[in-house]
Amino acid sequence: MELQLPGFGQWIAAFFTLFVFSFLYKDNILYRFAESVFAGVSFGYYIGLAYINTLEPNLFSPLFGDFSSNWSLLIPFAFGVLLYLRYVPKLAWISQWSLAVYIGYYIGVNLLQRLHGEILPQTKGTMLPLNVEFGQLIGNLVVIVGVITVLIYFFFSSPHRGPLKPAARTGIYFLMISFGASFGYTVMGRISLLIGRLTFLVDEWARPLVATVFGG
Amino acid sequence: MSWADRLLFVDRRIIFLFVFVGALVPIIAPIGLGVTVSPPVQQVFDRIEEMQPGDAVMIAFDYGPSDGPELDPMANSILRHCHFRGVKVVGLSLFPLGGVDMAIARMRQLADELGAADGVGWVNLGYKDGAQAPMKAMGENIASVFPTDANGVPYEEIAMLEGLRNYNNFEMAISLATSILGEWWINLVNAQFGIDVAIGTTAVSAPKYYAYMEAKQTLGVIGGMKGASEYEELVERHYPQAKGLSRTATMGMDVQSIVHLVIIFFILFGNLMFIVTRGKKEAK
């Protein structure tokens, strides 16, 4: 594979990666600069993205293309504009109409979604048979005991005394194992990010640079 | 301060240095450790294997550049797999910060590697705001949510999308997800529309999805770089034409293994020094 000198984009990305890594030594102005640029660019990107991918094809294009069939889009458009009245102190109260519609819609969607898609199937998922082969029986018992004891641990309406005490204690062990697994996965995820940046620095910046300059 | 105390309070930057070197060496000189495939990943692979040429899969690129090291290799492997099977891919994104660009980059790579043409083997519908609202609306009519593809071509004019009106016309949906979006694909799209949903996710998010898999709400989970390396392995094992294509997750697992050894060493070392210093303090 023929290697070329890294392009302008690669140089920018490499320097910003190194700026952010410099925080590992100590907080410094280069890190803060990279952080601020990232925040600004992300915000600008989001605005452009929302316009090009949502507002333009789903709102402006239908409105200007065929107004008589799409005039009803003016209603959500008006609600969207009303949201910005919160920056006009005297008219800020009108923006709450938009928020009311927005919140109402998402509460309705979420209520059904949580009940139908999470609580009921997850509850059903813990109702496991015990008349199965030994290996599966152990797995099923772990799930059943884990769910019941963790629920007991989070049952704060009565003190964890008597038979509730060992059950709540067992629930803590299940929680600790769960946190341990999650933490292990988190470590793996963070190392993956490091791998991503180091792979970029080595393969897309340093290696072509060294090969081009020193001929390798 | 004794030597044990000094070692116990070792500067964290020295640990960073060890991790940095441990990560850098396998990147420069890959080791090539083996990959074993776990059932959650095998199940996703098998589901695509069952499909016939011409079937359609919806892939949601619900992640941004920061999740690329884990989810890009997954996306590459799944796209290659669909291409080898002759399965049509409809890509989209509901994640604002970079999702659409991740989709564009991955599909462009598929085109460059294997010659899969836009509008023939795959279509990228682009990004849409609101997440749950588009997910719900696509159950009725995808074209109402995505009137055009990412290039501005009207939905009705794309021949590959003919007959793909809503979820009923797809064999499955795969969400390559960070944040809560993967959960919504399960508890909204799978629960309300019945389409099979598979999740490819970052390692940080992976544990919660195993509960959904146990409850049979998702047919499989590809978790983090490890899951991605397993999918790379499966595709290469079943399709000789995949040999020689990039396997960045498999290479990354070399690094993971070395860095984990460094971390385990420091955990054991820290505990050992703690025990030694505690023993000395108790003796005093």
Short mmCIF file of C-alpha atoms in Angstrom, two decimals:
data_model
loop_
_atom_site.label_atom_id
_atom_site.label_comp_id
_atom_site.label_asym_id
_atom_site.label_seq_id
_atom_site.Cartn_x
_atom_site.Cartn_y
_atom_site.Cartn_z
CA MET A 1 0.00 0.00 0.00
CA GLU A 2 1.36 3.40 -0.99
CA LEU A 3 1.58 5.77 1.93
CA GLN A 4 1.05 9.51 1.50
CA LEU A 5 1.87 12.38 3.82
CA PRO A 6 -1.05 12.87 6.26
CA GLY A 7 -3.60 15.39 5.00
CA PHE A 8 -4.70 18.58 6.76
CA GLY A 9 -7.62 16.77 8.44
CA GLN A 10 -5.30 14.12 9.84
CA TRP A 11 -2.95 16.75 11.26
CA ILE A 12 -5.84 18.57 12.94
CA ALA A 13 -7.27 15.32 14.35
CA ALA A 14 -3.83 14.19 15.56
CA PHE A 15 -3.09 17.45 17.33
CA PHE A 16 -6.50 17.59 18.99
CA THR A 17 -6.08 13.98 20.13
CA LEU A 18 -2.71 14.85 21.66
CA PHE A 19 -4.17 18.00 23.25
CA VAL A 20 -6.84 15.91 24.97
CA PHE A 21 -4.32 13.26 26.03
CA SER A 22 -2.22 16.02 27.62
CA PHE A 23 -4.86 16.20 30.39
CA LEU A 24 -3.53 12.88 31.67
CA TYR A 25 -0.37 14.72 32.72
CA LYS A 26 -2.24 17.70 34.13
CA ASP A 27 -4.94 20.22 33.25
CA ASN A 28 -3.64 22.73 30.71
CA ILE A 29 -4.68 25.34 28.17
CA LEU A 30 -4.33 23.01 25.16
CA TYR A 31 -6.79 20.55 26.69
CA ARG A 32 -9.25 23.35 27.47
CA PHE A 33 -8.94 24.70 23.94
CA ALA A 34 -9.70 21.25 22.47
CA GLU A 35 -12.65 20.83 24.85
CA SER A 36 -14.14 24.21 23.88
CA VAL A 37 -13.69 23.61 20.16
CA PHE A 38 -15.34 20.20 20.50
CA ALA A 39 -18.36 21.66 22.32
CA GLY A 40 -18.77 24.44 19.75
CA VAL A 41 -18.36 22.21 16.72
CA SER A 42 -20.82 19.64 18.13
CA PHE A 43 -23.47 22.31 18.62
CA GLY A 44 -22.98 23.76 15.16
CA TYR A 45 -23.04 20.29 13.63
CA TYR A 46 -26.33 19.49 15.35
CA ILE A 47 -28.01 22.64 14.11
CA GLY A 48 -26.92 21.98 10.51
CA LEU A 49 -27.93 18.33 10.78
CA ALA A 50 -31.40 19.11 12.11
CA TYR A 51 -31.98 21.62 9.31
CA ILE A 52 -30.69 19.48 6.42
CA ASN A 53 -32.12 16.12 7.55
CA THR A 54 -35.35 17.05 9.31
CA LEU A 55 -36.56 20.61 8.77
CA GLU A 56 -35.78 20.79 5.06
CA PRO A 57 -37.19 17.42 3.81
CA ASN A 58 -40.02 17.07 6.36
CA LEU A 59 -41.18 20.68 6.70
CA PHE A 60 -39.94 23.32 4.25
CA SER A 61 -39.81 21.16 1.14
CA PRO A 62 -43.42 19.85 1.48
CA LEU A 63 -44.70 23.31 2.47
CA PHE A 64 -43.11 25.11 -0.48
CA GLY A 65 -43.64 22.18 -2.86
CA ASP A 66 -47.35 21.50 -2.33
CA PHE A 67 -48.85 23.88 0.22
CA SER A 68 -52.49 22.85 -0.23
CA SER A 69 -51.75 19.22 0.71
CA ASN A 70 -49.30 20.00 3.49
CA TRP A 71 -50.67 23.16 5.15
CA SER A 72 -51.24 21.20 8.39
CA LEU A 73 -47.45 21.17 8.88
CA LEU A 74 -47.80 24.84 9.84
CA ILE A 75 -49.23 23.72 13.18
CA PRO A 76 -46.12 21.84 14.43
CA PHE A 77 -43.99 24.58 12.83
CA ALA A 78 -45.87 27.21 14.83
CA PHE A 79 -45.44 25.21 18.04
CA GLY A 80 -41.71 24.96 17.30
CA VAL A 81 -41.42 28.72 16.82
CA LEU A 82 -43.44 29.38 19.98
CA LEU A 83 -40.78 27.53 22.00
CA TYR A 84 -38.37 30.40 21.34
CA LEU A 85 -40.71 32.91 22.99
CA ARG A 86 -39.16 31.82 26.28
CA TYR A 87 -36.40 34.32 25.44
CA VAL A 88 -38.99 37.17 25.43
CA PRO A 89 -39.82 37.60 29.13
CA LYS A 90 -43.30 39.07 28.62
CA LEU A 91 -44.36 36.29 26.22
CA ALA A 92 -42.43 33.43 27.79
CA TRP A 93 -45.61 31.83 29.11
CA ILE A 94 -46.77 31.04 25.57
CA SER A 95 -43.78 28.73 25.05
CA GLN A 96 -45.32 26.45 27.68
CA TRP A 97 -48.04 25.45 25.20
CA SER A 98 -45.38 23.88 23.01
CA LEU A 99 -43.78 22.19 25.99
CA ALA A 100 -47.18 20.87 27.06
CA VAL A 101 -47.74 19.23 23.66
CA TYR A 102 -44.19 17.84 23.63
CA ILE A 103 -44.36 16.46 27.17
CA GLY A 104 -47.88 15.11 26.66
CA TYR A 105 -46.85 13.21 23.55
CA TYR A 106 -43.77 11.67 25.11
CA ILE A 107 -45.51 10.75 28.37
CA GLY A 108 -48.16 8.94 26.33
CA VAL A 109 -45.56 7.12 24.24
CA ASN A 110 -43.37 6.29 27.24
CA LEU A 111 -46.18 5.01 29.46
CA LEU A 112 -47.22 2.40 26.95
CA GLN A 113 -43.65 1.68 25.94
CA ARG A 114 -42.46 1.03 29.50
CA LEU A 115 -45.45 -1.06 30.47
CA HIS A 116 -45.84 -3.03 27.27
CA GLY A 117 -42.20 -3.25 26.29
CA GLU A 118 -40.41 -3.49 29.59
CA ILE A 119 -42.33 -4.21 32.79
CA LEU A 120 -44.58 -6.99 31.45
CA PRO A 121 -42.01 -8.89 29.32
CA GLN A 122 -39.30 -8.53 31.97
CA THR A 123 -41.68 -9.83 34.65
CA LYS A 124 -42.62 -12.70 32.38
CA GLY A 125 -38.91 -13.34 31.78
CA THR A 126 -38.39 -14.08 35.48
CA MET A 127 -41.23 -16.62 35.68
CA LEU A 128 -39.04 -19.57 34.83
CA PRO A 129 -39.84 -23.31 35.06
CA LEU A 130 -38.16 -25.46 37.70
CA ASN A 131 -38.95 -28.86 36.15
CA VAL A 132 -36.02 -28.69 33.72
CA GLU A 133 -32.62 -30.38 33.41
CA PHE A 134 -30.11 -29.71 36.17
CA GLY A 135 -27.89 -27.17 34.37
CA GLN A 136 -30.81 -25.01 33.30
CA LEU A 137 -32.44 -25.39 36.73
CA ILE A 138 -29.37 -23.79 38.36
CA GLY A 139 -29.53 -20.88 35.91
CA ASN A 140 -33.26 -20.41 36.46
CA LEU A 141 -32.85 -20.51 40.25
CA VAL A 142 -30.11 -17.86 40.10
CA VAL A 143 -32.45 -15.56 38.12
CA ILE A 144 -35.45 -16.18 40.42
CA VAL A 145 -33.49 -15.82 43.68
CA GLY A 146 -31.61 -12.80 42.30
CA VAL A 147 -34.77 -10.93 41.29
CA ILE A 148 -36.61 -11.66 44.56
CA THR A 149 -33.71 -10.81 46.89
CA VAL A 150 -32.81 -7.60 45.03
CA LEU A 151 -36.47 -6.53 45.16
CA ILE A 152 -36.45 -7.24 48.92
CA TYR A 153 -33.30 -5.12 49.30
CA PHE A 154 -35.10 -2.20 47.63
CA PHE A 155 -38.24 -2.72 49.74
CA PHE A 156 -37.77 0.09 52.26
CA SER A 157 -41.30 0.12 53.73
CA SER A 158 -40.25 -2.23 56.51
CA PRO A 159 -36.89 -2.58 58.27
CA HIS A 160 -34.55 -5.34 57.05
CA ARG A 161 -34.92 -7.50 60.18
CA GLY A 162 -35.77 -11.16 60.76
CA PRO A 163 -36.08 -13.21 57.56
CA LEU A 164 -35.80 -10.06 55.44
CA LYS A 165 -32.24 -9.44 56.67
CA PRO A 166 -30.51 -12.46 55.03
CA ALA A 167 -32.66 -12.01 51.92
CA ALA A 168 -31.67 -8.33 51.59
CA ARG A 169 -28.04 -9.31 52.26
CA THR A 170 -28.20 -11.85 49.43
CA GLY A 171 -29.68 -9.12 47.23
CA ILE A 172 -26.63 -6.95 47.97
CA TYR A 173 -24.33 -9.76 46.79
CA PHE A 174 -26.28 -10.02 43.54
CA LEU A 175 -26.03 -6.26 43.10
CA MET A 176 -22.28 -6.30 43.78
CA ILE A 177 -21.72 -9.03 41.18
CA SER A 178 -23.82 -7.04 38.72
CA PHE A 179 -21.85 -3.84 39.42
CA GLY A 180 -18.60 -5.76 39.03
CA ALA A 181 -19.65 -7.09 35.62
CA SER A 182 -20.76 -3.61 34.55
CA PHE A 183 -17.49 -2.08 35.74
CA GLY A 184 -15.49 -4.72 33.86
CA TYR A 185 -17.40 -3.91 30.70
CA THR A 186 -16.89 -0.18 31.33
CA VAL A 187 -13.13 -0.67 31.58
CA MET A 188 -13.23 -2.60 28.30
CA GLY A 189 -15.24 0.20 26.68
CA ARG A 190 -12.82 2.90 27.83
CA ILE A 191 -9.83 0.93 26.59
CA SER A 192 -11.62 0.61 23.24
CA LEU A 193 -11.70 4.40 23.01
CA LEU A 194 -7.97 4.52 23.72
CA ILE A 195 -7.40 1.86 21.04
CA GLY A 196 -9.41 3.91 18.56
CA ARG A 197 -7.31 7.04 19.07
CA LEU A 198 -3.97 5.22 19.23
CA THR A 199 -4.80 3.26 16.08
CA PHE A 200 -5.57 6.54 14.34
CA LEU A 201 -2.36 8.16 15.58
CA VAL A 202 -0.21 5.20 14.56
CA ASP A 203 -1.84 4.06 11.30
CA GLU A 204 -3.20 7.30 9.82
CA TRP A 205 -0.75 9.89 11.09
CA ALA A 206 2.59 8.65 12.46
CA ARG A 207 3.19 5.69 10.14
CA PRO A 208 2.56 7.58 6.85
CA LEU A 209 4.50 10.57 8.19
CA VAL A 210 7.54 8.47 9.15
CA ALA A 211 7.37 6.45 5.94
CA THR A 212 7.19 9.56 3.77
CA VAL A 213 9.84 11.55 5.58
CA PHE A 214 12.33 8.74 6.22
CA GLY A 215 11.24 6.44 3.38
CA GLY A 216 10.06 3.15 4.90
CA MET B 1 7.92 6.80 54.29
CA SER B 2 8.89 3.15 53.70
CA TRP B 3 9.46 1.63 50.23
CA ALA B 4 6.07 -0.14 50.50
CA ASP B 5 4.32 3.17 51.26
CA ARG B 6 6.03 4.78 48.27
CA LEU B 7 4.90 1.97 46.00
CA LEU B 8 1.36 2.09 47.42
CA PHE B 9 1.06 5.78 46.55
CA VAL B 10 2.65 5.46 43.13
CA ASP B 11 1.88 8.44 40.86
CA ARG B 12 -1.14 7.66 38.68
CA ARG B 13 0.75 8.98 35.65
CA ILE B 14 3.12 6.01 35.94
CA ILE B 15 0.09 3.70 35.65
CA PHE B 16 -1.09 5.71 32.60
CA LEU B 17 2.35 5.19 31.07
CA PHE B 18 2.16 1.43 31.55
CA VAL B 19 -1.33 1.34 30.01
CA PHE B 20 -0.17 3.53 27.12
CA VAL B 21 2.81 1.28 26.34
CA GLY B 22 0.65 -1.86 26.81
CA ALA B 23 -1.82 -0.46 24.27
CA LEU B 24 0.73 0.85 21.79
CA VAL B 25 2.89 -2.26 21.41
CA PRO B 26 0.15 -4.61 20.03
CA ILE B 27 -1.02 -1.84 17.66
CA ILE B 28 2.47 -1.56 16.16
CA ALA B 29 3.12 -5.32 16.28
CA PRO B 30 -0.18 -7.31 16.37
CA ILE B 31 -0.10 -10.56 18.32
CA GLY B 32 -3.05 -12.36 16.67
CA LEU B 33 -4.75 -13.94 19.70
CA GLY B 34 -7.63 -16.34 18.96
CA VAL B 35 -11.34 -15.43 19.08
CA THR B 36 -14.06 -17.64 20.58
CA VAL B 37 -17.67 -16.96 19.58
CA SER B 38 -20.36 -16.55 22.26
CA PRO B 39 -24.05 -17.52 21.79
CA PRO B 40 -25.48 -13.94 21.81
CA VAL B 41 -23.35 -13.04 18.78
CA GLN B 42 -23.85 -16.41 17.07
CA GLN B 43 -27.63 -15.90 17.28
CA VAL B 44 -27.48 -12.61 15.36
CA PHE B 45 -25.24 -14.18 12.73
CA ASP B 46 -27.52 -17.22 12.39
CA ARG B 47 -30.60 -15.03 11.92
CA ILE B 48 -29.00 -13.29 8.93
CA GLU B 49 -27.79 -16.66 7.62
CA GLU B 50 -31.43 -17.85 7.55
CA MET B 51 -32.44 -15.03 5.22
CA GLN B 52 -32.88 -15.40 1.48
CA PRO B 53 -31.35 -13.14 -1.19
CA GLY B 54 -33.65 -10.16 -1.63
CA ASP B 55 -34.80 -10.07 1.99
CA ALA B 56 -34.38 -6.73 3.74
CA VAL B 57 -32.71 -5.68 6.98
CA MET B 58 -32.98 -2.28 8.64
CA ILE B 59 -29.76 -1.09 10.28
CA ALA B 60 -29.90 1.92 12.58
CA PHE B 61 -26.57 3.68 13.03
CA ASP B 62 -27.41 5.09 16.44
CA TYR B 63 -23.91 6.05 17.51
CA GLY B 64 -21.34 8.77 17.07
CA PRO B 65 -17.60 8.99 16.42
CA SER B 66 -16.69 8.38 20.08
CA ASP B 67 -18.24 4.89 19.85
CA GLY B 68 -16.62 4.18 16.47
CA PRO B 69 -13.78 1.96 17.73
CA GLU B 70 -16.36 -0.52 19.04
CA LEU B 71 -19.29 -0.12 16.67
CA ASP B 72 -17.57 0.58 13.33
CA PRO B 73 -16.09 -2.95 13.14
CA MET B 74 -19.53 -4.37 14.00
CA ALA B 75 -21.16 -2.32 11.26
CA ASN B 76 -18.50 -3.34 8.75
CA SER B 77 -18.93 -7.05 9.54
CA ILE B 78 -22.74 -6.97 9.44
CA LEU B 79 -22.76 -5.01 6.18
CA ARG B 80 -20.29 -7.46 4.63
CA HIS B 81 -22.39 -10.37 5.86
CA CYS B 82 -25.59 -8.93 4.36
CA HIS B 83 -23.76 -8.23 1.09
CA PHE B 84 -22.46 -11.82 0.87
CA ARG B 85 -25.99 -13.15 1.59
CA GLY B 86 -27.58 -10.84 -0.98
CA VAL B 87 -29.68 -9.22 1.76
CA LYS B 88 -30.82 -5.63 1.12
CA VAL B 89 -29.73 -3.10 3.75
CA VAL B 90 -31.72 0.00 4.60
CA GLY B 91 -29.59 2.23 6.82
CA LEU B 92 -30.76 5.15 8.90
CA SER B 93 -29.80 7.06 12.01
CA LEU B 94 -31.73 8.40 14.97
CA PHE B 95 -28.65 9.54 16.92
CA PRO B 96 -27.91 13.25 16.42
CA LEU B 97 -24.20 13.58 17.07
CA GLY B 98 -22.63 11.89 14.07
CA GLY B 99 -24.92 8.91 13.41
CA VAL B 100 -25.63 9.84 9.81
CA ASP B 101 -21.94 10.35 9.09
CA MET B 102 -21.10 6.98 10.61
CA ALA B 103 -23.68 5.41 8.27
CA ILE B 104 -22.27 7.24 5.26
CA ALA B 105 -18.69 6.21 6.13
CA ARG B 106 -19.53 2.55 6.73
CA MET B 107 -21.61 2.21 3.55
CA ARG B 108 -18.94 3.99 1.54
CA GLN B 109 -16.40 1.50 2.90
CA LEU B 110 -18.69 -1.37 1.84
CA ALA B 111 -18.89 0.12 -1.64
CA ASP B 112 -15.10 0.55 -1.84
CA GLU B 113 -14.29 -2.91 -0.47
CA LEU B 114 -16.88 -5.04 -2.22
CA GLY B 115 -18.37 -2.86 -4.92
CA ALA B 116 -21.84 -2.77 -3.35
CA ALA B 117 -23.68 0.02 -5.16
CA ASP B 118 -25.90 2.66 -3.54
CA GLY B 119 -29.53 1.94 -4.38
CA VAL B 120 -28.83 -1.69 -5.31
CA GLY B 121 -27.48 -3.50 -2.23
CA TRP B 122 -28.04 -0.70 0.24
CA VAL B 123 -29.72 2.64 0.77
CA ASN B 124 -28.93 5.24 3.41
CA LEU B 125 -32.05 7.12 4.47
CA GLY B 126 -30.13 9.62 6.61
CA TYR B 127 -30.93 11.08 10.03
CA LYS B 128 -34.22 12.03 11.63
CA ASP B 129 -34.82 13.94 14.88
CA GLY B 130 -37.03 12.75 17.73
CA ALA B 131 -36.04 9.07 18.04
CA GLN B 132 -39.25 7.59 19.49
CA ALA B 133 -41.56 9.51 17.17
CA PRO B 134 -39.81 8.29 13.96
CA MET B 135 -39.56 4.76 15.39
CA LYS B 136 -43.29 4.73 15.96
CA ALA B 137 -44.18 6.37 12.66
CA MET B 138 -42.06 3.90 10.66
CA GLY B 139 -44.42 1.18 11.85
CA GLU B 140 -47.03 2.79 9.58
CA ASN B 141 -45.08 4.29 6.72
CA ILE B 142 -41.31 4.72 6.44
CA ALA B 143 -41.61 7.15 3.53
CA SER B 144 -43.57 9.59 5.73
CA VAL B 145 -40.57 9.79 8.07
CA PHE B 146 -37.87 9.64 5.40
CA PRO B 147 -39.41 11.25 2.28
CA THR B 148 -35.93 11.13 0.69
CA ASP B 149 -32.70 9.20 1.19
CA ALA B 150 -29.53 10.89 2.48
CA ASN B 151 -28.75 12.11 -1.06
CA GLY B 152 -32.14 13.75 -1.48
CA VAL B 153 -33.58 11.11 -3.84
CA PRO B 154 -37.34 10.64 -3.16
CA TYR B 155 -38.20 7.36 -1.41
CA GLU B 156 -40.65 6.32 -4.14
CA GLU B 157 -38.02 6.72 -6.87
CA ILE B 158 -35.55 4.26 -5.31
CA ALA B 159 -36.16 0.87 -6.91
CA MET B 160 -34.58 -1.09 -4.04
CA LEU B 161 -37.15 0.34 -1.60
CA GLU B 162 -40.12 -0.85 -3.63
CA GLY B 163 -42.35 -2.98 -1.38
CA LEU B 164 -40.59 -1.79 1.79
CA ARG B 165 -43.40 0.21 3.34
CA ASN B 166 -43.05 -0.47 7.07
CA TYR B 167 -41.51 -2.90 9.59
CA ASN B 168 -43.67 -5.77 8.29
CA ASN B 169 -41.60 -5.81 5.11
CA PHE B 170 -38.30 -6.31 6.94
CA GLU B 171 -36.84 -9.55 8.30
CA MET B 172 -35.21 -7.78 11.21
CA ALA B 173 -33.89 -4.50 12.57
CA ILE B 174 -30.40 -4.08 13.97
CA SER B 175 -29.61 -1.12 16.15
CA LEU B 176 -25.93 -0.27 16.51
CA ALA B 177 -26.57 1.83 19.54
CA THR B 178 -25.12 3.95 22.22
CA SER B 179 -27.22 5.66 24.95
CA ILE B 180 -30.84 4.59 25.38
CA LEU B 181 -31.71 4.22 21.68
CA GLY B 182 -31.10 0.45 21.61
CA GLU B 183 -33.55 0.00 24.48
CA TRP B 184 -36.20 1.91 22.53
CA TRP B 185 -35.73 -0.34 19.51
CA ILE B 186 -36.52 -3.23 21.84
CA ASN B 187 -39.27 -1.90 24.09
CA LEU B 188 -41.00 0.15 21.41
CA VAL B 189 -40.31 -1.33 17.97
CA ASN B 190 -40.05 -5.00 18.94
CA ALA B 191 -42.79 -4.84 21.57
CA GLN B 192 -45.33 -2.89 19.50
CA PHE B 193 -44.59 -4.07 15.96
CA GLY B 194 -43.20 -7.56 16.55
CA ILE B 195 -40.18 -7.25 14.27
CA ASP B 196 -37.03 -9.15 15.37
CA VAL B 197 -34.52 -6.73 16.87
CA ALA B 198 -30.81 -7.35 17.41
CA ILE B 199 -28.53 -4.99 19.28
CA GLY B 200 -24.90 -4.11 18.68
CA THR B 201 -23.72 -1.89 21.47
CA THR B 202 -20.77 -0.46 23.35
CA ALA B 203 -19.25 -2.49 26.16
CA VAL B 204 -20.47 0.10 28.69
CA SER B 205 -24.08 -0.48 27.63
CA ALA B 206 -23.88 -4.23 26.97
CA PRO B 207 -24.80 -5.68 30.42
CA LYS B 208 -28.33 -4.26 30.45
CA TYR B 209 -29.14 -5.81 27.07
CA TYR B 210 -28.52 -9.35 28.30
CA ALA B 211 -31.65 -9.01 30.46
CA TYR B 212 -33.65 -8.23 27.31
CA MET B 213 -32.10 -11.22 25.58
CA GLU B 214 -32.97 -13.55 28.48
CA ALA B 215 -36.57 -12.32 28.22
CA LYS B 216 -36.44 -13.01 24.44
CA GLN B 217 -37.08 -9.35 23.60
CA THR B 218 -33.96 -9.21 21.45
CA LEU B 219 -32.62 -12.14 19.49
CA GLY B 220 -28.97 -11.38 20.18
CA VAL B 221 -26.46 -8.90 21.52
CA ILE B 222 -23.09 -7.95 20.04
CA GLY B 223 -21.32 -6.37 23.01
CA GLY B 224 -18.38 -4.03 22.57
CA MET B 225 -15.14 -4.73 20.79
CA LYS B 226 -15.23 -8.37 21.94
CA GLY B 227 -18.61 -8.92 20.25
CA ALA B 228 -17.38 -7.15 17.12
CA SER B 229 -14.30 -9.39 16.94
CA GLU B 230 -16.57 -12.45 17.24
CA TYR B 231 -18.71 -11.26 14.34
CA GLU B 232 -15.57 -10.61 12.26
CA GLU B 233 -14.48 -14.16 13.03
CA LEU B 234 -17.85 -15.65 12.02
CA VAL B 235 -17.99 -13.77 8.72
CA GLU B 236 -14.45 -14.81 7.80
CA ARG B 237 -15.10 -18.42 8.85
CA HIS B 238 -18.20 -18.71 6.62
CA TYR B 239 -17.22 -16.52 3.69
CA PRO B 240 -13.77 -17.04 2.12
CA GLN B 241 -14.20 -13.79 0.19
CA ALA B 242 -13.96 -11.93 3.52
CA LYS B 243 -10.36 -13.05 4.01
CA GLY B 244 -7.96 -10.14 3.79
CA LEU B 245 -10.57 -7.52 4.69
CA SER B 246 -9.79 -5.35 7.72
CA ARG B 247 -10.46 -6.90 11.16
CA THR B 248 -9.92 -3.92 13.42
CA ALA B 249 -11.86 -5.38 16.38
CA THR B 250 -9.81 -8.58 16.35
CA MET B 251 -6.64 -6.51 16.35
CA GLY B 252 -8.12 -4.38 19.13
CA MET B 253 -8.70 -7.45 21.28
CA ASP B 254 -4.92 -8.01 21.34
CA VAL B 255 -4.62 -4.60 22.94
CA GLN B 256 -7.53 -5.30 25.31
CA SER B 257 -5.83 -8.48 26.52
CA ILE B 258 -2.49 -6.79 27.20
CA VAL B 259 -4.02 -3.75 28.90
CA HIS B 260 -6.25 -5.96 31.05
CA LEU B 261 -3.14 -7.81 32.21
CA VAL B 262 -1.56 -4.46 33.14
CA ILE B 263 -4.69 -3.46 35.07
CA ILE B 264 -4.92 -6.82 36.85
CA PHE B 265 -1.24 -6.52 37.77
CA PHE B 266 -1.78 -3.08 39.31
CA ILE B 267 -4.88 -4.24 41.21
CA LEU B 268 -2.95 -7.18 42.70
CA PHE B 269 0.10 -4.99 43.29
CA GLY B 270 -1.95 -2.30 45.07
CA ASN B 271 -3.65 -4.84 47.30
CA LEU B 272 -0.35 -6.53 48.11
CA MET B 273 1.27 -3.24 49.09
CA PHE B 274 -1.79 -2.36 51.16
CA ILE B 275 -1.54 -5.66 53.05
CA VAL B 276 2.22 -5.19 53.61
CA THR B 277 1.85 -1.62 54.93
CA ARG B 278 -1.14 -2.54 57.10
CA GLY B 279 0.86 -5.42 58.65
CA LYS B 280 3.70 -3.03 59.48
CA LYS B 281 1.34 -0.45 61.00
CA GLU B 282 -0.34 -3.11 63.15
CA ALA B 283 3.10 -4.35 64.30
CA LYS B 284 3.97 -0.79 65.43
#
